[in-house]
GROMACS .gro file of C-alpha atoms in nm:
model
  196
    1UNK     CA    1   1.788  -0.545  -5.003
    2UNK     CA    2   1.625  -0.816  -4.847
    3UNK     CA    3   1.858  -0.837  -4.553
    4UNK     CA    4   1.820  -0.432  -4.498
    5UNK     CA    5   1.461  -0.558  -4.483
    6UNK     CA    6   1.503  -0.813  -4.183
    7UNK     CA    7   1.693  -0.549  -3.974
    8UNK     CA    8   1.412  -0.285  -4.019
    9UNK     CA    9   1.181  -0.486  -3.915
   10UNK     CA   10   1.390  -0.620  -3.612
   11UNK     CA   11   1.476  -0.267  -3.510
   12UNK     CA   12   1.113  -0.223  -3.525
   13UNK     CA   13   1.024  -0.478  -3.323
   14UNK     CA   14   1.282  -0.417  -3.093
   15UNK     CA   15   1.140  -0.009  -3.053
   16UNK     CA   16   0.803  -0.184  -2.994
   17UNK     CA   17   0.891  -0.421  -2.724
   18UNK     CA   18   1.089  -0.128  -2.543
   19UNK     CA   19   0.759   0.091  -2.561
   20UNK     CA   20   0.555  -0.205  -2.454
   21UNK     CA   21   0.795  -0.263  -2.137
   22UNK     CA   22   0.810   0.061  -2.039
   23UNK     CA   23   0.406   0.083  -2.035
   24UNK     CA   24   0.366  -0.228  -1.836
   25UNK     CA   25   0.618  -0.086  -1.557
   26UNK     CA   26   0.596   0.228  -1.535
   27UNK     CA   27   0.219   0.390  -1.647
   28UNK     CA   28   0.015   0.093  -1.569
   29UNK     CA   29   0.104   0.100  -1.197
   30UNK     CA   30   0.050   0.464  -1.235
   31UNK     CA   31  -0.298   0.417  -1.346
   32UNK     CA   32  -0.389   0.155  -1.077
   33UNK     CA   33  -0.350   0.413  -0.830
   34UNK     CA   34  -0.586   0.667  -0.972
   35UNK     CA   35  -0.833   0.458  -1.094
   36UNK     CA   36  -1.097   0.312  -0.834
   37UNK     CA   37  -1.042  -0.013  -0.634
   38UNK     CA   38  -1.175  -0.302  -0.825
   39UNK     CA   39  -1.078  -0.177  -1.148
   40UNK     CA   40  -0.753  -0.359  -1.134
   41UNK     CA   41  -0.767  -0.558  -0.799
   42UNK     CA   42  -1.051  -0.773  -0.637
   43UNK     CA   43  -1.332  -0.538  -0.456
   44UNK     CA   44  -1.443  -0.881  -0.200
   45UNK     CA   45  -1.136  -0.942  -0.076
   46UNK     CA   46  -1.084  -0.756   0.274
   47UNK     CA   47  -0.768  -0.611   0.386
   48UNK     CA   48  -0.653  -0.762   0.719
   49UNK     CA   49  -0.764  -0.542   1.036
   50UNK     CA   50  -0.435  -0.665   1.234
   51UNK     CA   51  -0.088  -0.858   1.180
   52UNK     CA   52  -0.126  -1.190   1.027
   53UNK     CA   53  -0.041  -1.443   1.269
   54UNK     CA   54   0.292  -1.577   1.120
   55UNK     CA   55   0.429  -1.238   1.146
   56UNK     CA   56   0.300  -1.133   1.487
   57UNK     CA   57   0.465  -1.451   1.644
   58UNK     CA   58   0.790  -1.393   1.434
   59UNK     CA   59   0.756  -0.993   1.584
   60UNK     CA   60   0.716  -1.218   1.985
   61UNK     CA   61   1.034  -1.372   1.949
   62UNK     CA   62   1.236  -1.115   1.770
   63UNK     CA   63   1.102  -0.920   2.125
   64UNK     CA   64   1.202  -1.188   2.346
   65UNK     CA   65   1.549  -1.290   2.185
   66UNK     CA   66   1.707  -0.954   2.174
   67UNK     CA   67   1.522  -0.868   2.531
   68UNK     CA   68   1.738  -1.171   2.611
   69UNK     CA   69   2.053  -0.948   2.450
   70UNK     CA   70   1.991  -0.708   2.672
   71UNK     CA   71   1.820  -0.460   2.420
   72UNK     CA   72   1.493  -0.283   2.499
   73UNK     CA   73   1.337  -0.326   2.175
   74UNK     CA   74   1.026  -0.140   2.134
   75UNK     CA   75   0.711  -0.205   1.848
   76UNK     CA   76   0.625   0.074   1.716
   77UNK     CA   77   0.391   0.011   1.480
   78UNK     CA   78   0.211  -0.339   1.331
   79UNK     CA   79  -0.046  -0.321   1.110
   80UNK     CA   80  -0.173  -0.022   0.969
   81UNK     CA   81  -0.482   0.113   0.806
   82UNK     CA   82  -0.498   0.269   0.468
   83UNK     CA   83  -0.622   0.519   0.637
   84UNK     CA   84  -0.338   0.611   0.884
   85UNK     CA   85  -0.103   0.512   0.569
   86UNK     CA   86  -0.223   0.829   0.392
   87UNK     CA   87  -0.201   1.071   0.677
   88UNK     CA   88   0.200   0.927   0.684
   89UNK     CA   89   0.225   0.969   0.320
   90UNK     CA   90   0.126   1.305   0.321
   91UNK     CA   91   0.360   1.446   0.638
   92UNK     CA   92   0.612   1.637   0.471
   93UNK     CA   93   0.416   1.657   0.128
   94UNK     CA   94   0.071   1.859   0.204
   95UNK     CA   95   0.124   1.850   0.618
   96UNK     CA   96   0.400   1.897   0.834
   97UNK     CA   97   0.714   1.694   0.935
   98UNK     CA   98   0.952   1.500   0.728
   99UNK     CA   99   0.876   1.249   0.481
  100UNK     CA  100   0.850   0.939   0.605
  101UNK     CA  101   0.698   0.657   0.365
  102UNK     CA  102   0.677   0.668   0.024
  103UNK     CA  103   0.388   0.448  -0.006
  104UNK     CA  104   0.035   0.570  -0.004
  105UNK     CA  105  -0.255   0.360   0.120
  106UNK     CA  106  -0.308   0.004   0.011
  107UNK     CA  107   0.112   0.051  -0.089
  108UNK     CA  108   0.261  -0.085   0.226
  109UNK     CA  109   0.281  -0.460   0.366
  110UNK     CA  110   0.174  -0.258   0.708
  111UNK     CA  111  -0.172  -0.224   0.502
  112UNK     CA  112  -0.160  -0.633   0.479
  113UNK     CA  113  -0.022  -0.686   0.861
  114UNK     CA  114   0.279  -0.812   0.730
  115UNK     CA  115   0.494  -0.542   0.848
  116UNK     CA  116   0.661  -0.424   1.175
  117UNK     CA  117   0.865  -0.075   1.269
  118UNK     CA  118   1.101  -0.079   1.537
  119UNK     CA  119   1.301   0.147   1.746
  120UNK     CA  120   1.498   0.117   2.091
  121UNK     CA  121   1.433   0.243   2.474
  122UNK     CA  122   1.728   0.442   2.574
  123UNK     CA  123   1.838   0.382   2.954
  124UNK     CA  124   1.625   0.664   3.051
  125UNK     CA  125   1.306   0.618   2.865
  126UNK     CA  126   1.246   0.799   2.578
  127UNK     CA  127   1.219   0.619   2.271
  128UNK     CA  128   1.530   0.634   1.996
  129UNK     CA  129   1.616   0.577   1.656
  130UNK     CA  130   1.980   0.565   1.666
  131UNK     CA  131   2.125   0.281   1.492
  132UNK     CA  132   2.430   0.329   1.655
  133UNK     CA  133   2.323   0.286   2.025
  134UNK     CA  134   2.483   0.039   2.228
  135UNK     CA  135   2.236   0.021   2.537
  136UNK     CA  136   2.352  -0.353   2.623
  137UNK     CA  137   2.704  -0.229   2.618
  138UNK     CA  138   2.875  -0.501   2.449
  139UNK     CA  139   3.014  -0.303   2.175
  140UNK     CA  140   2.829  -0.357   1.864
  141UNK     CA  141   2.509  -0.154   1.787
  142UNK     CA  142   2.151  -0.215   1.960
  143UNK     CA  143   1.978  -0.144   1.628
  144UNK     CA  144   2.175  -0.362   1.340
  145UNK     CA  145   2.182  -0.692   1.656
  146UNK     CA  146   1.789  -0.652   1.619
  147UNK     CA  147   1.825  -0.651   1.216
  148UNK     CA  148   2.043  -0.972   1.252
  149UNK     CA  149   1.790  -1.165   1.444
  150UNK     CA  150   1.499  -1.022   1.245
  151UNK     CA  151   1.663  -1.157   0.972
  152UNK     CA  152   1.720  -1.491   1.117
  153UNK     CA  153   1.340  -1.546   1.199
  154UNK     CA  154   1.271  -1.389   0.844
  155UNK     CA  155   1.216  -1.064   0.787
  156UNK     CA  156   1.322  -0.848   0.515
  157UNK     CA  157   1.514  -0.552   0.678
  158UNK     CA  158   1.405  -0.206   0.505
  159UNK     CA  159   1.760  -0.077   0.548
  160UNK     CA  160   1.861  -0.298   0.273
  161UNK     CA  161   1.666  -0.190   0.003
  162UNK     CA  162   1.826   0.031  -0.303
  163UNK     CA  163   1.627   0.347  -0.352
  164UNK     CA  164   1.428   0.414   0.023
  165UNK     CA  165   1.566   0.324   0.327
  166UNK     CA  166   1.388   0.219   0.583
  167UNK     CA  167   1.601   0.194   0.935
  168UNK     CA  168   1.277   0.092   1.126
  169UNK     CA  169   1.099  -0.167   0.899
  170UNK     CA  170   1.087  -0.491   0.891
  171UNK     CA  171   0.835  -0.714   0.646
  172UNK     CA  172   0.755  -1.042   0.535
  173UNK     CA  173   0.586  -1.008   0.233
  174UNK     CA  174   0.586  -1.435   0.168
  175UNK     CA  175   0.650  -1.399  -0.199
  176UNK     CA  176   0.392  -1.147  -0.266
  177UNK     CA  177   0.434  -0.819  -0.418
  178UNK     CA  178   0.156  -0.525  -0.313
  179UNK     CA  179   0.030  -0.556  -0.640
  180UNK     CA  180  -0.059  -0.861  -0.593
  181UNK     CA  181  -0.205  -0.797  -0.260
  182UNK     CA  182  -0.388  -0.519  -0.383
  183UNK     CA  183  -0.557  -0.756  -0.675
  184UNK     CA  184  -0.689  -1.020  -0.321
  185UNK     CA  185  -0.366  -1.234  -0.286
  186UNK     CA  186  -0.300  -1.317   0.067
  187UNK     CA  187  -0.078  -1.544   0.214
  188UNK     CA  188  -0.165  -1.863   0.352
  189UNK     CA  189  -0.121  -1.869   0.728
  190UNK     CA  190   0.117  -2.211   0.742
  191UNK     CA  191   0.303  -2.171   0.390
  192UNK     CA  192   0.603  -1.887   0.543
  193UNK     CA  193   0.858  -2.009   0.804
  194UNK     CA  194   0.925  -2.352   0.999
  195UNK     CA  195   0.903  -2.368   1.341
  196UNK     CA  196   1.211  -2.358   1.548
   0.00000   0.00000   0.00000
């Protein structure tokens, strides 16, 4: 009896630590978003207006190395406003075009400046997003030489992550989830990367 006892009550416990997981990941981060800022994140703390400083001299010599490859690399986009992050989020949801981001505003390290997009300058101008271009003609693709030396000053490349990829992204979100950006964390501007 007793022993019938002890595994009721640790199947119970066990039914109310599942519930209590599944609240913390999934419907609080639900509510954050529809509740007002400061409810669950600091009101005082600005966002950044452009790319913080760490990143936008990373973004310099990502330009210059694989310029140095031979690749026209070409920026296009830094920092972003929460603004401009909505209008993306809602192409191919309530306007037109394909979706693009999954992340509305105040949900992308582009909000924080510590994000970059990318694509290439084809020989005759335009701007591309194939990741299979070889413009320097050495035989390997344009696109995944810039993710290699991206990833070698120390960005995260979007293309690697599981659910949403992200050819054009790269971040470096210096240990700091957008939750915790969104509550006032920011990053310090000497604590990512050592100089080369």
């Amino acid at each position: 009896m007793e022993g019938k006892l002890e595994v009721r009550i640790l199947t119970n416990l066990f039914f109310f630590a599942v519930v209590v997981a599944l609240v913390v990941f999934f419907l609080v981060p639900q509510v954050e978003k529809e509740l007002p800022q400061g409810v669950f994140y600091k009101e005082d703390v600005p966002l950044p207006t452009n790319l913080h400083p760490t990143v936008e001299k990373r973004k310099d010599q990502l330009v210059e190395k694989v310029k140095g490859a031979g690749i026209n690399i070409v920026i296009t986009e830094g920092h972003r406003s929460v603004e401009r992050q909505d209008k993306l989020y809602e192409q191919g949801r309530s306007s037109n075009g394909q979706i693009v981001t999954h992340a509305r505003g105040g949900e992308s390290y582009h909000n924080y400046g510590l994000a970059i997009d990318f694509a290439l300058e084809h020989e005759d101008g335009r701007i591309i997003w194939d990741t299979e271009y070889d413009g320097n003609g050495n035989g390997r693709s344009d696109w995944l030489e810039i993710v290699k030396a991206a990833k070698g000053l120390g960005f995260e490349w979007g293309g690697d992550w599981e659910n949403f990829k992200d050819y054009p992204h790269l971040q470096m979100d210096f240990g700091l989830s957008i939750r915790e950006l969104k509550r006032g964390k920011r990053p310090e501007v000497d604590e990512y990367a050592d100089e080369e």
